[in-house]
Coordinates of C-alpha atoms in Angstrom, one line a residue:
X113 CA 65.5 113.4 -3.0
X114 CA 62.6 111.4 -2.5
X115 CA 60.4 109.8 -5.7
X116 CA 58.3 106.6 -6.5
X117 CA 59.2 103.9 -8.5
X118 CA 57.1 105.7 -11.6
X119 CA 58.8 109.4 -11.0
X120 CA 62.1 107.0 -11.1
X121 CA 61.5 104.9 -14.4
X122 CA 60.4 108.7 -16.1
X123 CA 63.7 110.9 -15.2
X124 CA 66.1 108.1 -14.9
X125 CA 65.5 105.5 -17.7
X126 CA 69.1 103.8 -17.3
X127 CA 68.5 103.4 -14.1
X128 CA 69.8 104.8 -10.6
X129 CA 73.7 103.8 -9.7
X130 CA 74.6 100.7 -11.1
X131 CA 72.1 98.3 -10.1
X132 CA 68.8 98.8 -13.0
X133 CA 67.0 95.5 -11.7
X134 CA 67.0 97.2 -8.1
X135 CA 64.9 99.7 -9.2
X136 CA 62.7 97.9 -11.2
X137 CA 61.8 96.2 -7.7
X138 CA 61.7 99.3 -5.2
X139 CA 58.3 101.1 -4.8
X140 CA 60.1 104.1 -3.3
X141 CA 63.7 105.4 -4.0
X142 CA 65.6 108.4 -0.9
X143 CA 68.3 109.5 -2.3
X144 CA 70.9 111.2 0.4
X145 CA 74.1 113.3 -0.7
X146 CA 77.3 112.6 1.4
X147 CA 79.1 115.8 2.2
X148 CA 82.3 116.8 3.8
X149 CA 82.6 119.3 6.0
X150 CA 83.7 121.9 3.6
X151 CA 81.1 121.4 1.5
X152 CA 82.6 118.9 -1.0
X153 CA 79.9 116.2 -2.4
X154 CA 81.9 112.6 -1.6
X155 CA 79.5 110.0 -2.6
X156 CA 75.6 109.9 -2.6
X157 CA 73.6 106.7 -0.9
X158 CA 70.2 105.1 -2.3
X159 CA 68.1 103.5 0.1
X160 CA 65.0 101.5 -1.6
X161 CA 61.5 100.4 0.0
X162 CA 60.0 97.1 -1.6
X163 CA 57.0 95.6 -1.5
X164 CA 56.3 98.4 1.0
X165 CA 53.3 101.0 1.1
X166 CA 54.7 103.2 3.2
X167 CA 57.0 105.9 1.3
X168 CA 59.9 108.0 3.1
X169 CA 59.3 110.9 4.8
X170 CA 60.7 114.0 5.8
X171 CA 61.8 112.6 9.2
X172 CA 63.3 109.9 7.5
X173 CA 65.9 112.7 5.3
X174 CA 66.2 114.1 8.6
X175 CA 67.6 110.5 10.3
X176 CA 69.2 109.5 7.1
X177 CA 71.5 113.6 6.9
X178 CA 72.2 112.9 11.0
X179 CA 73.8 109.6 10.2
X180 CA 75.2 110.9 7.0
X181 CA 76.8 113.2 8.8
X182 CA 79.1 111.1 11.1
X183 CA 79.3 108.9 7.8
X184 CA 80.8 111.8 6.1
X185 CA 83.4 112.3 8.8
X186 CA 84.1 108.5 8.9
X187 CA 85.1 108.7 5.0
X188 CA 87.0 111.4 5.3
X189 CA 88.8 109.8 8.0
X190 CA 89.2 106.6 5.8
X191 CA 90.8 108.6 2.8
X192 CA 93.1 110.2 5.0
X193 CA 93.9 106.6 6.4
X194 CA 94.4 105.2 2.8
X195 CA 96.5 108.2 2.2
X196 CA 98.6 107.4 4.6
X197 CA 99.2 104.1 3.9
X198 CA 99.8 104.9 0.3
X199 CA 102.9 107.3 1.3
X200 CA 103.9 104.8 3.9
X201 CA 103.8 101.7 1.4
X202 CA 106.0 104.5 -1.0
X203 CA 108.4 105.5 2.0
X204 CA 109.1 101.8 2.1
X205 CA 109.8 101.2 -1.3
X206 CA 111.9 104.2 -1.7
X207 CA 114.1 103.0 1.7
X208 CA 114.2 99.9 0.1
X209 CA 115.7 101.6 -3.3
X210 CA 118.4 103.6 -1.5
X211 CA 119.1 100.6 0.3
X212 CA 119.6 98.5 -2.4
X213 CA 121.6 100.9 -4.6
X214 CA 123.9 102.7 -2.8
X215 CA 124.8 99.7 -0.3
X216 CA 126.3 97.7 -3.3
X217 CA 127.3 100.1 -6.0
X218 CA 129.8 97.8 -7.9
X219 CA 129.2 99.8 -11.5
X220 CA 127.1 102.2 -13.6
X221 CA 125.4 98.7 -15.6
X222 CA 124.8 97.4 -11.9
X223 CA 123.0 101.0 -11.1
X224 CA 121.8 101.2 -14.2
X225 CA 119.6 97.6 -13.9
X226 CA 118.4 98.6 -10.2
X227 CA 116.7 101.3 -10.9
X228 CA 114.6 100.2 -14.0
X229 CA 113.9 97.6 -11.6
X230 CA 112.7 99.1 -8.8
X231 CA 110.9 101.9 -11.5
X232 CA 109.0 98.3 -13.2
X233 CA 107.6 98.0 -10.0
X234 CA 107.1 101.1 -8.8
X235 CA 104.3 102.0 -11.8
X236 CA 103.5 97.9 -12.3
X237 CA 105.2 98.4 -16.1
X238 CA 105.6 95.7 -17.6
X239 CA 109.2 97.2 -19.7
X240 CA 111.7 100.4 -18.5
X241 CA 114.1 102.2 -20.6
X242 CA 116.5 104.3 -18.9
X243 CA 118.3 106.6 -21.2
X244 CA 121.4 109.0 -20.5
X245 CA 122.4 112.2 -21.9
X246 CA 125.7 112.5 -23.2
X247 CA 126.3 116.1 -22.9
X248 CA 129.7 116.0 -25.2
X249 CA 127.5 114.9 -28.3
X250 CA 123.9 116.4 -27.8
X251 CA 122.6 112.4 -27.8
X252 CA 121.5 110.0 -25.4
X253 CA 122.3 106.3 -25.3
X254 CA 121.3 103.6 -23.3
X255 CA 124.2 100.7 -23.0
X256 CA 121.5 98.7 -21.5
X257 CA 118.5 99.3 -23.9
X258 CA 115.3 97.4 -22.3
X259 CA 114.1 96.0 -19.0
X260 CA 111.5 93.9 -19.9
X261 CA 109.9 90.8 -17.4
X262 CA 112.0 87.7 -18.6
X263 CA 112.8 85.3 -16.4
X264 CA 116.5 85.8 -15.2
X265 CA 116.8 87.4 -11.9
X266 CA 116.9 91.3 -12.2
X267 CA 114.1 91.0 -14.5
X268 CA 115.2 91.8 -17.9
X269 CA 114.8 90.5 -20.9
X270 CA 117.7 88.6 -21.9
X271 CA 116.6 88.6 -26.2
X272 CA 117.1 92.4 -25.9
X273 CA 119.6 93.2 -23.2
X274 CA 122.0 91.0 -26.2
X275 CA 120.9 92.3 -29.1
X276 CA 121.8 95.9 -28.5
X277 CA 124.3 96.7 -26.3
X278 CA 124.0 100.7 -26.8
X279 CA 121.8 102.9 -29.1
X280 CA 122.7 106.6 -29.5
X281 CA 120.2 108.9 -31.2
X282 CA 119.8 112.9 -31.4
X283 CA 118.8 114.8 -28.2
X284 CA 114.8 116.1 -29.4
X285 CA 113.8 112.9 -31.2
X286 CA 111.3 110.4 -30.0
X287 CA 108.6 110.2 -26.7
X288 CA 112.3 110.4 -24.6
X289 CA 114.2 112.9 -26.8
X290 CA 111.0 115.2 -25.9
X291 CA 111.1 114.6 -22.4
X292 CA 115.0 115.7 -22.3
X293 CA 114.6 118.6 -24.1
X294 CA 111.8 119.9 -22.3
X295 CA 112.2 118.8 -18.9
X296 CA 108.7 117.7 -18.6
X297 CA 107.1 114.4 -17.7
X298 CA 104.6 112.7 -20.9
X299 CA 102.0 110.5 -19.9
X300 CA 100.5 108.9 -23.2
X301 CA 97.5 106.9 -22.9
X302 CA 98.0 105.3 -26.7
X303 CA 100.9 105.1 -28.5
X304 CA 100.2 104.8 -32.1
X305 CA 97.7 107.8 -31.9
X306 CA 100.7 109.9 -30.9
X307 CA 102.7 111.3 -33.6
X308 CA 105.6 111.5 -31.6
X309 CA 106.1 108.4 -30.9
X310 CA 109.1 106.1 -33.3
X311 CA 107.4 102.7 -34.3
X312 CA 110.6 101.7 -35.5
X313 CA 111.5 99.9 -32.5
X314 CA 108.4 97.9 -32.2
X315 CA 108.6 96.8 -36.0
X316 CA 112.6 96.0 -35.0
X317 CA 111.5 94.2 -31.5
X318 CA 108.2 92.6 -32.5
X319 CA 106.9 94.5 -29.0
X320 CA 103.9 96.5 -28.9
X321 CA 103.4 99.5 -27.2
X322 CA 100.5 100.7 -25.6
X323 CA 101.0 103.3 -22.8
X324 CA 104.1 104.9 -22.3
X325 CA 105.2 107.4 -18.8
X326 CA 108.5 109.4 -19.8
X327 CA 110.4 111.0 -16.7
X328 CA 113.1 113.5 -17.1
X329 CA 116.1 112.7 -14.6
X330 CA 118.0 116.0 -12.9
X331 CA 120.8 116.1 -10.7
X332 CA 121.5 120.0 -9.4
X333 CA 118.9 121.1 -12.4
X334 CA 120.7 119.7 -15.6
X335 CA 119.1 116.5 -17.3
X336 CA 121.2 113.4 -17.0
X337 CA 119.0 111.0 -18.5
X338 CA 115.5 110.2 -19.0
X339 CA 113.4 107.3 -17.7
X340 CA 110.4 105.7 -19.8
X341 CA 108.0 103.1 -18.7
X342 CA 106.2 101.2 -20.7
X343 CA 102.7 99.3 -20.7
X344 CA 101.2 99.2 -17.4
X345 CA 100.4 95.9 -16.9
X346 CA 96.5 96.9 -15.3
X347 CA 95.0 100.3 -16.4
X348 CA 96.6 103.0 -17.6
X349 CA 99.2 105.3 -15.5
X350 CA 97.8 107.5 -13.1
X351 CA 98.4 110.6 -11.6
X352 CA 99.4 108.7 -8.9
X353 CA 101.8 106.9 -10.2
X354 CA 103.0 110.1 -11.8
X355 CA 103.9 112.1 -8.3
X356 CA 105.6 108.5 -7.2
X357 CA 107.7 108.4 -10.0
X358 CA 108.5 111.6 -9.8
X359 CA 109.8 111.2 -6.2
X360 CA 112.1 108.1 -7.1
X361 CA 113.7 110.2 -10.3
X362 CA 115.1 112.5 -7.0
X363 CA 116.7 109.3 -5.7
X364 CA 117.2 107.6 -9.4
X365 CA 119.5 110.9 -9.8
X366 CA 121.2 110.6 -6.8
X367 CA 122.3 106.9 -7.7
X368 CA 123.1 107.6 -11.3
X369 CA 125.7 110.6 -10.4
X370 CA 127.3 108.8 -7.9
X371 CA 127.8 105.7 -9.8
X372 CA 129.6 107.9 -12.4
X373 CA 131.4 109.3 -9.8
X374 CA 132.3 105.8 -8.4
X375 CA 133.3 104.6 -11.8
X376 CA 135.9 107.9 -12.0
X377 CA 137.4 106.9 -9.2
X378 CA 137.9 103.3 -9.8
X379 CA 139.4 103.6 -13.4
X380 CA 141.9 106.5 -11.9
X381 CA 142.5 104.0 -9.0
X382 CA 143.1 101.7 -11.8
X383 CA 145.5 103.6 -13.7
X384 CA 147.7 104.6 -10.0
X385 CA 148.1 101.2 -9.2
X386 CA 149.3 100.5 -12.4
X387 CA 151.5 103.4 -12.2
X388 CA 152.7 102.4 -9.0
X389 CA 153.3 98.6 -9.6
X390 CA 155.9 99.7 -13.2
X391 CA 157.5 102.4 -10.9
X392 CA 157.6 99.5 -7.8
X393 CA 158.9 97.0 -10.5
X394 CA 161.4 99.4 -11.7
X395 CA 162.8 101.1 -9.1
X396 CA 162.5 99.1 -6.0
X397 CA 166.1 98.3 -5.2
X398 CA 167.5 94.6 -6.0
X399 CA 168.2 91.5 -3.9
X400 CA 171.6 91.9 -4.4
X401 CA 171.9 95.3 -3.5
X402 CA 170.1 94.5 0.0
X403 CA 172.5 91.3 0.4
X404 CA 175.8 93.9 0.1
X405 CA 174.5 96.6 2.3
X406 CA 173.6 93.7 5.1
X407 CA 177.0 92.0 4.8
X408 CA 179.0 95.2 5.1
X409 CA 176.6 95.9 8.6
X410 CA 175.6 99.1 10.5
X411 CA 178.3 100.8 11.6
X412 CA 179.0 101.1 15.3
X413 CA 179.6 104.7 14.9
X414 CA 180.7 107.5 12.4
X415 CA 183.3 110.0 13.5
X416 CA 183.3 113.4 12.5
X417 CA 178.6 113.1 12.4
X418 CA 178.4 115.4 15.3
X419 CA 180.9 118.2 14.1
X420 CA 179.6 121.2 13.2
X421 CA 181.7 121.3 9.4
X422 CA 180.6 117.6 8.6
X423 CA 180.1 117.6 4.6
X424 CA 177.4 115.2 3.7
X425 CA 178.8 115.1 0.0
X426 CA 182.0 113.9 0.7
X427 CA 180.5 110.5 1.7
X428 CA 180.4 107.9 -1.2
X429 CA 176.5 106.1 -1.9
X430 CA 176.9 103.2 0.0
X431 CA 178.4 105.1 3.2
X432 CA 175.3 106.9 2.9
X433 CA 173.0 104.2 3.2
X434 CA 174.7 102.9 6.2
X435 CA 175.0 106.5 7.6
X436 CA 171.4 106.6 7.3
X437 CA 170.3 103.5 8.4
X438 CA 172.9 104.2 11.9
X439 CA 170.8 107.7 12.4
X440 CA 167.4 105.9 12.4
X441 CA 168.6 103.3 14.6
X442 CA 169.8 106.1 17.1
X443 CA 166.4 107.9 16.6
X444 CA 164.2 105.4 16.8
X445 CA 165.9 101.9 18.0
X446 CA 165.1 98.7 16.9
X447 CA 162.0 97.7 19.1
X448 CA 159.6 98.4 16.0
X449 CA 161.6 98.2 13.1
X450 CA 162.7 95.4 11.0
X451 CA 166.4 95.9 10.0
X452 CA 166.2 94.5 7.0
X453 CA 163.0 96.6 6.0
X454 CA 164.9 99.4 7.1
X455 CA 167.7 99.2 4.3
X456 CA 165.5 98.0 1.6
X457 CA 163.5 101.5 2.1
X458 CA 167.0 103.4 2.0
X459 CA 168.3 101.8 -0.8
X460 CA 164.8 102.0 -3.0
X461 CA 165.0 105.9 -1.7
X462 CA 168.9 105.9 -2.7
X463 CA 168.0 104.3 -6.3
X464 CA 164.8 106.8 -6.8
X465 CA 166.7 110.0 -5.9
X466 CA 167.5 112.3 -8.2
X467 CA 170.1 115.2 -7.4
X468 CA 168.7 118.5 -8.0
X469 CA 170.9 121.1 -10.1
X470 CA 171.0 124.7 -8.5
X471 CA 169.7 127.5 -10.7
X472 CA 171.0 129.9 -9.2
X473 CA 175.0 128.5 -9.4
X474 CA 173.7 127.1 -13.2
X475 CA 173.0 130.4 -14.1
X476 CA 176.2 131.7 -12.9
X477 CA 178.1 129.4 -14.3
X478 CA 176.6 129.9 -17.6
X479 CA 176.9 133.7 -17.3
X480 CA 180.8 133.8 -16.7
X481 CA 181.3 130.8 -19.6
X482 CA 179.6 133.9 -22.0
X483 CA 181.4 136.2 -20.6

């Protein structure tokens, strides 16, 4: 497009782009689309003529579209670059995230605080909720409510994190109960001009909330909790921020099932160890037990062991300790062993043991008493 200064002020009295004192100076105005090559309109350029007689030509659209069309290529080149980097930047955060989480898993709170974290400054919000699903009661709760940017280390907010410990409400209520019922992600530009939304906890807090992004969390389909940022700290949230967040719920998943997993594990290790140590305290055989079986000494050998009608039961418990403790030592020598190890494990297995009553002969027995 090619017009004067006049034909300019008459079809575009606001002005052309951004700049209205520009044109109010320029005696002649070219105006060039910048295309891709598939046809897609990218950008347009202005050039302006002051103070100069001479208006554009046709040769000059034809210089200005040859150069425009290298510039095209350039741009598209550039977005692609900035594309790149963008996914690289994310790559990088989301190595960092696995990183961080799954290196030093110590508990489902620990979890819990790492990945509101990382989700603050993944979108730049300036609070994250995280919130679980409890499938046993239809509810979710969050034991550690709000991550807000206080001044303590993982970035919450201490006021909060104290005052409530862990909220429970209905599965389907609020901006989050939505989200895990539906599955979907909510991007809400304002608040208060969404019905949905439960002011309670602004009124309760003394926060308010301006833009909220809700995330649904899966792991193998099924919703496990739901993430919600809140207030992004410049603009609104994108779409961009949107597909990125949606990426790190994949790994935010990931973390939260294993850290339940991890926290199954260590309470039953918990409990076995327990377990162990009343059964070890219990049953483990005594100091003076050990001191008689050492003083009466391994016996040098024991007539009658290689004979073919050599009755086992005929030997009293303590002959059976040292008959034990004499086979070992003539399996296995000495060379490795502790002898005093030795005998403690035979007598804690001698104390431990428990004779086991036939069926079979029981029965029998108890079928000729009846009869």
């Amino acid at each position: 497009m090619r017009i004067t200064r006049a034909e300019a002020l008459a079809r575009f009295p606001n002005g052309l782009g951004d700049n209205r004192d520009e044109m109010q100076l320029s005696c002649y105005i070219l105006c060039h689309p910048i295309v891709k090559s598939d046809g897609e309109v990218i950008g347009v350029i202005e050039l302006h003529r002051h103070n100069i007689d001479t208006p554009f030509y046709k040769e000059d659209e034809e210089i200005v579209h040859s150069y425009l069309i290298w510039g095209g290529i350039a741009l598209h080149y550039a977005d692609l670059n900035s594309i790149m980097n963008k996914q690289k930047k994310l790559n990088d955060f989301l190595l960092s995230v696995v990183r961080s989480i799954f290196q030093d898993m110590i508990s489902m709170d620990a979890v819990i605080k790492k990945v509101m974290n990382f989700a603050q400054r993944l979108v730049d919000a300036d609070r994250a909720s995280l919130f679980l699903v409890d499938s046993r009661t239809k509810e979710l709760y969050a034991r550690i409510f709000d991550m807000g940017s206080g001044k303590d280390q993982c970035g919450s907010d201490p006021l909060l994190e104290n005052s409530v410990k862990e909220i429970r409400f209905p599965i389907g209520t609020g901006i989050a109960g939505l989200v895990a019922t539906s599955g979907g992600i909510l991007n809400i530009p304002d608040a208060y001009k969404d019905e949905r939304f439960n002011r309670g906890v602004d009124q309760m807090t003394g926060y308010v909330t301006k833009s909220i992004l809700c995330m649904p969390v899966f792991i193998r389909s099924t919703i496990i909790g739901v993430v919600q940022m809140v207030n992004k700290k410049r603009g609104l949230f994108t779409k961009d921020d949107e597909e990125a967040f949606e990426m790190f719920a994949v790994y935010c998943g990931l973390a939260l099932h294993h850290a339940k997993l991890y926290d199954k594990i260590r309470r039953s290790e918990q409990k076995y160890r327990v377990a162990l140590e009343v059964l070890s305290y219990h049953n483990s055989c005594s100091d003076d037990e050990f001191e008689l079986a050492r003083a009466m000494g391994v016996p040098k050998s024991i007539p009658g062991l290689d004979d073919f009608f050599f009755k086992p039961t005929s030997i009293d418990g303590m002959q059976k300790v040292h008959y034990a403790v004499y086979q070992f030592i003539e399996l296995f020598g000495l060379t490795r062993f502790d002898l005093d190890y030795i005998y403690r494990f035979v007598l804690t297995v001698k104390k431990n043991y428990r004779a086991v009553v036939s069926f079979s002969k029981f029965s029998i027995k108890k079928n000729s008493w009846i009869n």
